[in-house]
XYZ file of C-alpha atoms in Angstrom:
598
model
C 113.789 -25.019 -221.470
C 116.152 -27.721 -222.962
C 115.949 -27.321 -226.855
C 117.245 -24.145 -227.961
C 115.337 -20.647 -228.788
C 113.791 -20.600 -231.902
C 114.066 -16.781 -232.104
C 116.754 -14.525 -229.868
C 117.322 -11.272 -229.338
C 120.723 -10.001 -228.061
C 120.849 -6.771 -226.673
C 119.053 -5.192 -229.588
C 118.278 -1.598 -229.870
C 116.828 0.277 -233.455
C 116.395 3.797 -234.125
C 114.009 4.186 -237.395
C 115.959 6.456 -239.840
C 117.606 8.618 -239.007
C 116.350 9.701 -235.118
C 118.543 9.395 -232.303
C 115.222 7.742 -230.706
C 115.486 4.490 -229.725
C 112.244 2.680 -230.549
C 113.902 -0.556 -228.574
C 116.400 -0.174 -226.224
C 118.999 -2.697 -225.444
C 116.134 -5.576 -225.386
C 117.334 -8.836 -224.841
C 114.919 -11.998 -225.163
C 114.697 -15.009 -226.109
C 111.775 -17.177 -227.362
C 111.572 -21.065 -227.329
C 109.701 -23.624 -229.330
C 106.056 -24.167 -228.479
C 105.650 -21.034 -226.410
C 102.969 -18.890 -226.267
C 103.980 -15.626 -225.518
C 101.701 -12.396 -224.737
C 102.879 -9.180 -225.213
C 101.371 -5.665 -223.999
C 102.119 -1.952 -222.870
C 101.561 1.812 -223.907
C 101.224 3.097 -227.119
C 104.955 3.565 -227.724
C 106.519 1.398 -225.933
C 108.071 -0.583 -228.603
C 105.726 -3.197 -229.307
C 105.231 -2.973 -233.165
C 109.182 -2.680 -233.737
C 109.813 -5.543 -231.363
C 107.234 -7.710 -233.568
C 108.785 -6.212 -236.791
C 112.285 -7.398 -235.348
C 110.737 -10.622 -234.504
C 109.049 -11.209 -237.873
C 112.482 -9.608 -240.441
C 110.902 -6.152 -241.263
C 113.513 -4.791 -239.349
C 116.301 -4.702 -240.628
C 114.292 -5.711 -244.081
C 111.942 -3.556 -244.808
C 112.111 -0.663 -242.470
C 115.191 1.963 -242.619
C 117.207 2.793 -239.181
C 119.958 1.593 -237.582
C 120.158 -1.820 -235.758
C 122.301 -3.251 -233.586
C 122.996 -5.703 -231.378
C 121.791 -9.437 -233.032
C 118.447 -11.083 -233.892
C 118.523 -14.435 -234.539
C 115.911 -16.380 -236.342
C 115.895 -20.247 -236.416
C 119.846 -20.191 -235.710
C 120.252 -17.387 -238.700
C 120.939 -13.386 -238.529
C 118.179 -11.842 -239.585
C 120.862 -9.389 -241.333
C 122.440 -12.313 -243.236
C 118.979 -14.395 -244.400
C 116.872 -12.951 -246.864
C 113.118 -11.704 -245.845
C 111.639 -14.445 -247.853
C 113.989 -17.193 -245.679
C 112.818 -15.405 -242.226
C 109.132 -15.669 -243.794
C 109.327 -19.650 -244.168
C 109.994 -19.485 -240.173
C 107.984 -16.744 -238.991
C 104.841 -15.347 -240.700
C 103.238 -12.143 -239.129
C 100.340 -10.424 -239.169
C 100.653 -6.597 -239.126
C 98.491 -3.813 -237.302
C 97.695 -2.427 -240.638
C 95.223 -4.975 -242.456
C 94.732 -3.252 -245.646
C 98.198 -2.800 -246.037
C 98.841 -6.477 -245.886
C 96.217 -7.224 -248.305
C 97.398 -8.169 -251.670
C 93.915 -9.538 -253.357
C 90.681 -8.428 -254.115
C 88.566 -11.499 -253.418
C 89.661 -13.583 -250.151
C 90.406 -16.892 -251.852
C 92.972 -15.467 -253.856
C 94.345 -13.429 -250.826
C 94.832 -17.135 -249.427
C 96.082 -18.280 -252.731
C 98.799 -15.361 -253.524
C 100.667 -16.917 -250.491
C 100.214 -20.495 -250.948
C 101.406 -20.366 -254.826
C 104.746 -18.061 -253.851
C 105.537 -20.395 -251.172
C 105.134 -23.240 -253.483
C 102.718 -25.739 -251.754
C 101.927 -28.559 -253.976
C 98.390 -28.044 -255.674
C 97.391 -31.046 -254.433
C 97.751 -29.420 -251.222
C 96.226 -25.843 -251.531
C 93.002 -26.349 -251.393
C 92.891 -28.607 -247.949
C 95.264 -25.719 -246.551
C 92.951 -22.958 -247.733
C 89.706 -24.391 -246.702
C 90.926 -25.186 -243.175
C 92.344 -21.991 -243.024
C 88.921 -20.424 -243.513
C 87.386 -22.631 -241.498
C 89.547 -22.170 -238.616
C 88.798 -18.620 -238.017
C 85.133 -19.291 -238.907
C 84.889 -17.046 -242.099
C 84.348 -19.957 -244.943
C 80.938 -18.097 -246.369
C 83.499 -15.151 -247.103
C 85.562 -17.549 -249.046
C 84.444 -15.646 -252.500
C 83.390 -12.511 -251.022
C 85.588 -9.141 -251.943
C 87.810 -7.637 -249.590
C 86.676 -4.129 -250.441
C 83.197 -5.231 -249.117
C 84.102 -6.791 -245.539
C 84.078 -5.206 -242.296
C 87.269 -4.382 -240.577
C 86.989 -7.423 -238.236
C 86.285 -9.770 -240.902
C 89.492 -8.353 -242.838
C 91.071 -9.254 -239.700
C 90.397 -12.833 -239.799
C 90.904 -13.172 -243.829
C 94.490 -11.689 -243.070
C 95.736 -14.213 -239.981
C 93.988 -17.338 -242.277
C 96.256 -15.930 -245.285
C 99.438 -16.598 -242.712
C 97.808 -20.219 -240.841
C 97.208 -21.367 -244.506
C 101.262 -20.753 -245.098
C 102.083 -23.011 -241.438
C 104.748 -21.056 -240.187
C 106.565 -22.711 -237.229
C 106.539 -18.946 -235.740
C 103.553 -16.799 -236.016
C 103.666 -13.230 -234.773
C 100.817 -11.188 -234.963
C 100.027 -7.493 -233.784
C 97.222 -6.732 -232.016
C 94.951 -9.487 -233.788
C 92.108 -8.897 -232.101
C 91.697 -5.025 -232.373
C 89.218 -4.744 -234.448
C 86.972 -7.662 -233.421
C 84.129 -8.187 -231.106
C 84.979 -10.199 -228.126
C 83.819 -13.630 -229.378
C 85.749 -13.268 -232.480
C 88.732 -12.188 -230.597
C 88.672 -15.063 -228.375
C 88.167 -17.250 -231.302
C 91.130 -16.017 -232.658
C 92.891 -17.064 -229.298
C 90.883 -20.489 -229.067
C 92.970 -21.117 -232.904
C 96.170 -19.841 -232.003
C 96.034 -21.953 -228.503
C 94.617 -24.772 -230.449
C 97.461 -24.568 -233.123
C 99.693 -23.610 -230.268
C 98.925 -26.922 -228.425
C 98.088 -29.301 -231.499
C 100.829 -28.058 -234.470
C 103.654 -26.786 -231.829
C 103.601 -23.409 -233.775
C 105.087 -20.819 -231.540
C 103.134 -18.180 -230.951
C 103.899 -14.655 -230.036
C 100.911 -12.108 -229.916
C 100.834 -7.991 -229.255
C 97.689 -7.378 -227.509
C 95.897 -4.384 -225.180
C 93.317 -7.200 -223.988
C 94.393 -8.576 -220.729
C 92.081 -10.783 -220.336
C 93.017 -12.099 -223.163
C 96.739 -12.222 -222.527
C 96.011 -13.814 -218.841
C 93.399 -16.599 -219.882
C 95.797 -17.966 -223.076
C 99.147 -17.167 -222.708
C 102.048 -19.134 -220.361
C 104.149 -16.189 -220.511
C 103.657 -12.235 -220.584
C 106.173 -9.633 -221.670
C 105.380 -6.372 -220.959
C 106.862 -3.355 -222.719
C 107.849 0.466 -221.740
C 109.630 2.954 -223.075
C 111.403 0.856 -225.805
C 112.255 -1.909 -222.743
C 111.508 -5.345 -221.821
C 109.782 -3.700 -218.166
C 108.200 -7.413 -216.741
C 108.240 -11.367 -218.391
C 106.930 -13.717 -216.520
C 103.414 -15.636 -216.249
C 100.439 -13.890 -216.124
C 100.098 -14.325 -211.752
C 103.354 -13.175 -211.878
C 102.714 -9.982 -214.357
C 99.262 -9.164 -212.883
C 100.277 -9.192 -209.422
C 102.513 -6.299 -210.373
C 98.686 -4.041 -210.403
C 100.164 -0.448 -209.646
C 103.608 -0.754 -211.669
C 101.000 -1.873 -214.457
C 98.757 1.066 -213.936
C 101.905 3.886 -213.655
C 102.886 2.315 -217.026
C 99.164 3.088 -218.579
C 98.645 -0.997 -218.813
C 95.546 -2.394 -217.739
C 94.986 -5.654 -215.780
C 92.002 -7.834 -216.249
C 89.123 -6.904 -214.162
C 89.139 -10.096 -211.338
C 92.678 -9.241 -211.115
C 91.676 -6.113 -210.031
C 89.299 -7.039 -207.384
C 91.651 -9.938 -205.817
C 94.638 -7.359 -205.847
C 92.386 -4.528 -204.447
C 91.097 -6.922 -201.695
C 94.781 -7.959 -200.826
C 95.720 -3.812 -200.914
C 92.555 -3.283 -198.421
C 94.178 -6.133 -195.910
C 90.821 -8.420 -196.694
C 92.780 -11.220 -197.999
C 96.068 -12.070 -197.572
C 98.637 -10.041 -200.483
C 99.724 -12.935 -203.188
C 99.004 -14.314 -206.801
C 96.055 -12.310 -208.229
C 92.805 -14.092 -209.468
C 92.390 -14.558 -213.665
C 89.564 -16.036 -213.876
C 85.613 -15.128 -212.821
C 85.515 -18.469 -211.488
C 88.698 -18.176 -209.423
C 87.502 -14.909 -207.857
C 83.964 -15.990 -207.193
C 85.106 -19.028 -205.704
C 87.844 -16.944 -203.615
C 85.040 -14.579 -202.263
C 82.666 -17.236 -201.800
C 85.142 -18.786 -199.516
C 85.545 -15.707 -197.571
C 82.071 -14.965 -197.410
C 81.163 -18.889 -196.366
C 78.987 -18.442 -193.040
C 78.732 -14.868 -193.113
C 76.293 -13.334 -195.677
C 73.586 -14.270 -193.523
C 74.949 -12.557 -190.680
C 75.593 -9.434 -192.624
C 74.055 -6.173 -192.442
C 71.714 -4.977 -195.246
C 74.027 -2.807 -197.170
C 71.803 0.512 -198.134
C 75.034 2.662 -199.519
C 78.255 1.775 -201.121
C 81.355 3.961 -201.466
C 82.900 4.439 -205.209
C 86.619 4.050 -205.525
C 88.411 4.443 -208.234
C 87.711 1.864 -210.844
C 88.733 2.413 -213.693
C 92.512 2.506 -212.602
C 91.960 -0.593 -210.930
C 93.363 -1.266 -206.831
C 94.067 2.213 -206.403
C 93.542 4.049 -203.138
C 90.246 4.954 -202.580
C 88.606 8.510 -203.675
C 85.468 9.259 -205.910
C 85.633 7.290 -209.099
C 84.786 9.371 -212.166
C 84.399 6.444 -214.558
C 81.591 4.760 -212.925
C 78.120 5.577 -214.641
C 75.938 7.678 -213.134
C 71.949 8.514 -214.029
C 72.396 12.202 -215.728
C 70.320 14.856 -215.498
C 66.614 14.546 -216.370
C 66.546 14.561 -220.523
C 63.924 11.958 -221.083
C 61.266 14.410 -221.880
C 62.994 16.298 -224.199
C 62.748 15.657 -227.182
C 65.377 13.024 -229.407
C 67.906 14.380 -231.435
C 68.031 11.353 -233.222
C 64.881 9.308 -234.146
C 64.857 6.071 -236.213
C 61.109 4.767 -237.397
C 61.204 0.969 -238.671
C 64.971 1.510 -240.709
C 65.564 -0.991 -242.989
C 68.724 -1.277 -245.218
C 70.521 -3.535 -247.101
C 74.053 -3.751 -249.111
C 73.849 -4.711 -253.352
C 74.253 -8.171 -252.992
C 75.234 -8.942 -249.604
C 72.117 -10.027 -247.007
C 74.319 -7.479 -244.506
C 72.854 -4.319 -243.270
C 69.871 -3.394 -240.764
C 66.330 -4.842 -240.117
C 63.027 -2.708 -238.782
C 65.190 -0.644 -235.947
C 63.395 1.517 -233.919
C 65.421 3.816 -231.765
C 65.733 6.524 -229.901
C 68.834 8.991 -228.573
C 68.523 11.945 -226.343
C 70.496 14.753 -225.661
C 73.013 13.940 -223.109
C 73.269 10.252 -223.123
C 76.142 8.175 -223.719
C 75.085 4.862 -225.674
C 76.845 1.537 -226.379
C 76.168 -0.129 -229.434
C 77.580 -3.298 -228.901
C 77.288 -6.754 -231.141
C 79.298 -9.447 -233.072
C 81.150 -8.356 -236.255
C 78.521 -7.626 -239.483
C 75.747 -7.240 -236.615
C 74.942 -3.974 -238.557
C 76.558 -1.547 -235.909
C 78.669 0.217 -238.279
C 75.777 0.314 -241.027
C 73.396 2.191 -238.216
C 76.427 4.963 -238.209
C 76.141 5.243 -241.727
C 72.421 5.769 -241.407
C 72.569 8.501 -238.682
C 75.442 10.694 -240.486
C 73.647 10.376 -243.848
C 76.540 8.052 -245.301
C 73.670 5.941 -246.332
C 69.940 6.380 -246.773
C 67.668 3.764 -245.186
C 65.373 1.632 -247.858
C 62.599 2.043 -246.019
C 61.484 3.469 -242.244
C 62.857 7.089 -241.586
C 66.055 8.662 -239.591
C 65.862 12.050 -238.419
C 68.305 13.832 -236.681
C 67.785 16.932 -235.095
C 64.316 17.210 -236.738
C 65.652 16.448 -240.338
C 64.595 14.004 -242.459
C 68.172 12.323 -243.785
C 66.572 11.700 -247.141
C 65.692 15.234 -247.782
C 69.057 16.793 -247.205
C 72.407 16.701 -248.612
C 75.464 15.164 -246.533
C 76.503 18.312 -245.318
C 73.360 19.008 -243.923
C 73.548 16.473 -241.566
C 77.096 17.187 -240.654
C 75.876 20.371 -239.378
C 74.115 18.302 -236.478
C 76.683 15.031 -236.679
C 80.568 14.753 -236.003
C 81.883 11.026 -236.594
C 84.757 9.197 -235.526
C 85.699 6.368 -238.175
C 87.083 2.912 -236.711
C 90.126 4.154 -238.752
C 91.066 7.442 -238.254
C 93.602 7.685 -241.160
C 90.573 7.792 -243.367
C 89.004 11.394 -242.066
C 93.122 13.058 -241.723
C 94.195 14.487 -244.518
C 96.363 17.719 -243.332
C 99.782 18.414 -242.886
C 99.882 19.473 -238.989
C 98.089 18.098 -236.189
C 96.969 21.536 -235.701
C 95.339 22.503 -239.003
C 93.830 19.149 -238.951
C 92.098 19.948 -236.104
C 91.143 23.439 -237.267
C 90.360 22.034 -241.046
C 86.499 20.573 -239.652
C 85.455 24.448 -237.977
C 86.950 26.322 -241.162
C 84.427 24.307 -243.214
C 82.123 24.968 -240.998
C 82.835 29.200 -241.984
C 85.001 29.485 -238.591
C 87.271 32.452 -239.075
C 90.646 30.626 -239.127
C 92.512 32.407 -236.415
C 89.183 31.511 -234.160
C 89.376 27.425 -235.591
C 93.129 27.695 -234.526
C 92.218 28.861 -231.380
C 89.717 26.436 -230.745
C 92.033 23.581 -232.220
C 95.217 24.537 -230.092
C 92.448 24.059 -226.851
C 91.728 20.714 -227.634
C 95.048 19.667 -228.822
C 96.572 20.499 -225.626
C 93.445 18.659 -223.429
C 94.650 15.540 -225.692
C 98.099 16.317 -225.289
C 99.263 16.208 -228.947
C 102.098 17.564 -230.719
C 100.854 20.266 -232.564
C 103.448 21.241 -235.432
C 103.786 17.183 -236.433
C 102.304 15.645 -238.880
C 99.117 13.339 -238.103
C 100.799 10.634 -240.299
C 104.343 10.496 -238.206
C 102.316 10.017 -235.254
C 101.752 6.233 -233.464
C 98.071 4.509 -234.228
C 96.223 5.234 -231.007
C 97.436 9.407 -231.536
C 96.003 9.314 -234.801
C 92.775 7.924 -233.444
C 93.436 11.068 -230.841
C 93.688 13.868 -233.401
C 90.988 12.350 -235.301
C 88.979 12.469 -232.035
C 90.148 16.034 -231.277
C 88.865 17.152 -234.758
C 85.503 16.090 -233.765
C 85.625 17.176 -230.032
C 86.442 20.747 -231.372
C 82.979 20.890 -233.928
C 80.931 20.739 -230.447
C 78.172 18.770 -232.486
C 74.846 17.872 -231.081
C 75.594 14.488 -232.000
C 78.692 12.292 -231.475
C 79.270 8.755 -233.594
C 82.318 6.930 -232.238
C 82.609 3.321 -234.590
C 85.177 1.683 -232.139
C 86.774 4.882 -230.169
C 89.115 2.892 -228.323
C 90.755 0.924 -230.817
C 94.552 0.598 -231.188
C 94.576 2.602 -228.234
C 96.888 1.511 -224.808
C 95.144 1.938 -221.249
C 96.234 5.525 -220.568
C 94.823 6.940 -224.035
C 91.820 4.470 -223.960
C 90.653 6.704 -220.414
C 91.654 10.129 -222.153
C 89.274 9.463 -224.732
C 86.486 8.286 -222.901
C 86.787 10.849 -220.071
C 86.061 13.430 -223.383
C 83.259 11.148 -224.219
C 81.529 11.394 -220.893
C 82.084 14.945 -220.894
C 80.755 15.304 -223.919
C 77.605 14.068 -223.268
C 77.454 16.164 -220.100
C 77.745 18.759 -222.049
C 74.500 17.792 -223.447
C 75.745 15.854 -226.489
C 74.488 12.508 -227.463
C 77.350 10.170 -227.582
C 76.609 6.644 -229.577
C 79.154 4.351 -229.097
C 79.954 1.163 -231.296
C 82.826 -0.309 -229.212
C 83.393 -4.035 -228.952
C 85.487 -3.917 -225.292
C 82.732 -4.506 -223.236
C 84.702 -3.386 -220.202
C 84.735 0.288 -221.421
C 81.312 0.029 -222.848
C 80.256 -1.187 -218.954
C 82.802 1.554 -217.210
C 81.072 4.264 -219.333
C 77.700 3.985 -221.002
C 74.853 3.960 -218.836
C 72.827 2.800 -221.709
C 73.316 -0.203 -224.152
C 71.925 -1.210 -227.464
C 72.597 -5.073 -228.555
C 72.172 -6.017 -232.162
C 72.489 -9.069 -233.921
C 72.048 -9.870 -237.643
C 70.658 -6.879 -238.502
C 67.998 -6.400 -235.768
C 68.211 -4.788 -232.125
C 68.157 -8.084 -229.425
C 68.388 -5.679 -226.208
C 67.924 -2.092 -225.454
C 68.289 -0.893 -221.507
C 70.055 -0.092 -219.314
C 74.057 -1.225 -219.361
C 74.131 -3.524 -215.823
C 70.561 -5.216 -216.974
C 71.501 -5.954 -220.401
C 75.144 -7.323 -219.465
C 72.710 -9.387 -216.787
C 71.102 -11.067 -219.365
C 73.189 -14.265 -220.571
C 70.622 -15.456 -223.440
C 70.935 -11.626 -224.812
C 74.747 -11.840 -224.790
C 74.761 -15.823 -226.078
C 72.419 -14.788 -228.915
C 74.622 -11.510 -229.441
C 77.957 -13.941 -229.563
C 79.253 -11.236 -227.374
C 80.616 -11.542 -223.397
C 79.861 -9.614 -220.720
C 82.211 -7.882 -218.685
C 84.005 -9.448 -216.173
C 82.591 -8.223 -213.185
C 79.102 -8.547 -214.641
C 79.765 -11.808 -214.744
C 80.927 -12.002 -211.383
C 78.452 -10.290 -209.759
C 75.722 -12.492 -211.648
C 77.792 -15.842 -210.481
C 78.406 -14.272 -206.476
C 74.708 -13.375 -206.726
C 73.467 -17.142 -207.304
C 76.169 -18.706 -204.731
C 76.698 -16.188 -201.894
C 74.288 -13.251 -201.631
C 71.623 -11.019 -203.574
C 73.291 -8.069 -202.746
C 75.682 -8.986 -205.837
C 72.990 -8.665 -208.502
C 73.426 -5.764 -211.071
C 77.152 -4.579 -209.608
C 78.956 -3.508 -212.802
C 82.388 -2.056 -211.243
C 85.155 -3.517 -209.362
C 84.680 -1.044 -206.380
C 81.106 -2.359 -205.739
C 82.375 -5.772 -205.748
C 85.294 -5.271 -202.802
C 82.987 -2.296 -200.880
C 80.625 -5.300 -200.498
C 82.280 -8.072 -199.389
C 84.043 -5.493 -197.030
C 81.241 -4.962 -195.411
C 80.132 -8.461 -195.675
C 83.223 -9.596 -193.932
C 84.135 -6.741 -191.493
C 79.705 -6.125 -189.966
């Protein structure tokens, strides 16, 4: 690029406090004007310090020891003040409430518009269009304290477009927002990107994401710069990406996988559905007709993507026979609603079963979190009636219910509360009258299956092994019922398939696992059962591949299916039948293997 980098790194390495650990090592980088600029890789790679390096906090606000230079707009970040870095680069941090300053969202907008000293004559066109850019306006006088996590999300990254940085760095955005949102949020930043020249420079675990938006891709390891390049370039590198614990998006997969089986020839992966539907309809062009009916297909190992092939344990499978027992949890025309807010549920009727694993999936304020809060007795329905395990939730205290119910909040720094990982663990069976040598016992189990550090505290640990311990504490009560409100959030490739595998053994085990989750991937690699709400109501309840086959379900949701759903729905119009109702990346190459090679 001709002009020169708007924000350079030179050989910079920082330890926080006083560790020896280097949370970056030696990174240099440099990032130029009117870039757009991905960055991903596993949970402590260095991500979050390279965007706090980026955005000032470090050497600012964080203690440790720096060195090397970072250079910001032509200034060391050492010799500018925070403030001076901020009218460059604004950032959005993984930790929304922390960044919240407000109680009501306008003046959340405002506080920043008024320090930075726009002309009034200017704030309100800047905070409107803010708003209205990431498609939360009605929110404009609603309080903070009352909005969902995704919709604090979107207040926070208006509060920085409203200020018009020329740099914005943001950390993982999108985590906790369904997948429209999230690819709203992209849609702005590309649109600002394109249309304002702001420079953007985004943390995310969504490859998809990363591939479809960005020009350029850095990924992260081990406090290193490990790959930069475009996204071809980045994807094509499938196995480094899956040693690392990084994901690649789905049609990547299935290009890459086909290249690794010798049915295409090895080069640039695919990052689109329509670029890998319109590369296997090209290699299937004459042939399907010719083809054998296929009446068996071989599983290979999806969820780690073009690996070699052997049985694939993240594929679901029908479980055992448990429809005619009886359900464990029972909703009856549920109705609920929030003190003046129209949010909350609408005449469900549902029905959960020991040993299945359900996905609750659904736009942000679709009500998913509120039906958790009716099945662990957080909340009472208005009318209709929940039962779990028999009980009547609005005959029975709280603890009652937990007796029956473990949860897992969407953020796990709201259920830890002990000094260890270990007695954390233990703390849920010691209420539960577990003598405490036995909770230790049972805790040290299932802190070693999660690989934890036992002795440290929760709070010194990285966001997706808090969510870890906090799932640990509720793997270790061996409940009858499991509530996971976004499992997977935060959390890098490698941890994201530790968790579920626990999930899907869990239920099993004979537990029944209900799953809010908006990464429809993991919600298709795992549940075998999906539940679609929207405003309130339930719009779809079957079976995960006939749901996710449904496009006016998942328009009227505002929700996307996965990838290869959508593949196999687009192969199954242009090539061949056979397509219809694949949901995993090893049913798409088995077929067109055998398609190709009768």
């Amino acid at each position: 690029m001709s002009s020169p980098a708007i924000i350079s790194l030179e050989d910079v390495s920082f330890c926080y406090g006083e560790r020896d650990e280097r949370a970056l090592d030696d990174v240099s980088l440099k990032i130029f004007p009117g870039e757009f600029v991905g960055v991903t890789g596993p949970s402590g790679a260095g991500k979050s310090t390279l965007a706090a390096v980026l955005s000032g906090a470090v050497p600012h606000h964080y203690r440790g020891s720096l060195y090397g230079a970072a250079i910001v707009d032509g200034h060391d970040t050492c010799e500018v003040s925070l403030t001076d870095i901020a009218r460059t680069v604004g950032s959005v941090t993984q930790d929304i409430d922390a960044q919240m300053v407000a109680s009501v969202v306008e003046d959340e907008l405002l506080f920043g518009l008024e320090n930075f000293g726009v002309p009034h004559d200017q704030i309100e066109g800047r905070l409107s269009g803010a708003l209205e850019t990431v498609g939360i306006s009605e929110l404009r006088d609603r309080e903070i304290a009352t909005l969902s996590g995704g919709q604090k999300q979107k207040v926070a990254v208006a509060a920085i477009l409203a200020l018009r940085p020329r740099v914005l760095v943001l950390d993982e955005p999108t985590a906790a927002l369904d997948p429209a949102s999230s690819k709203l949020i992209f849609q702005t930043l590309s649109q600002l990107n394109r249309t304002e020249g702001i420079t953007v420079v985004v943390i995310e675990q969504k490859v998809a994401l990363l591939s479809e938006f960005c020009g350029r891709v850095l990924v992260m390891d081990g406090g290193r710069l490990a790959l930069d390049g475009t996204p071809r370039e980045v994807f094509a590198h499938g196995s480094e990406l899956r040693r690392m614990g990084v994901d690649s998006p789905r049609v990547a997969r299935v290009s890459n996988s086909l290249a690794e089986h010798g049915v295409i020839e090895p080069g640039p992966p695919c990052l689109s559905v329509e670029e890998a539907e319109a590369l296997i309809r090209g290699l299937l062009a004459g042939r399907g007709k010719k083809s054998p009916v296929v009446t068996s297909r071989s599983a290979r190992d999806d969820a780690l993507g073009d690996a070699p092939s052997h049985a694939s344990p993240h594929a679901p499978a029908p479980r055992r026979a448990e429809e005619a027992a009886p359900p464990v949890v029972d909703l009856r025309d549920v109705s609920f609603a929030y003190p003046g807010s129209g949010d909350g549920v609408s005449h469900v009727n549902l029905a959960f079963r020991p040993g299945e694993l359900v996905g609750v999936v659904g736009q942000n304020g679709a009500g998913k979190t509120t039906l958790t809060k009716l099945l662990n007795g957080l909340l009472r329905p208005a009318s209709g009636e929940v039962r779990i395990a028999g009980i009547d939730t609005r005959a029975v205290p709280v603890s009652r219910i937990a007796a029956h119910v473990a949860t897992l909040f969407q953020n796990p720094d709201r259920q830890l509360c002990k000094d260890t990982v270990l007695d954390e663990v233990a703390f849920g069976l010691e209420l539960q009258g577990v003598d405490g040598e036995g909770a230790r016992r049972r805790a040290a189990a299932a802190i070693e299956r999660f690989g934890l550090p036992a002795g440290e505290s929760p709070f010194s640990l990285s966001r997706g092994q808090r969510q870890m311990v906090a799932l640990a504490s509720v793997v270790v009560m061996e409940p009858q019922v499991v509530l996971l409100d976004e499992p997977t959030s935060g959390l890098d490739y490698r941890e994201c398939m530790t968790v579920m595998e626990t999930v899907r053994e869990m239920a099993e085990r004979g537990c029944a696992v209900i799953m809010v989750c908006h990464d429809m991937e993991v919600v298709s690699d795992f549940a075998e059962r999906v539940v679609v709400m929207a405003g309130g109501r339930v719009l779809a309840d079957g079976r995960a591949a006939e749901v996710f086959s449904r496009p006016e379900v998942m328009e009227a949701a505002s929700i996307e299916a996965p990838q290869v759903a959508q593949l196999s729905r687009a192969l199954a119009l242009s090539s061949s039948e056979k397509f219809a109702g694949i949901s995993q990346v090893s049913g798409i190459v088995d077929l067109v293997e055998e398609m190709v090679r009768p």
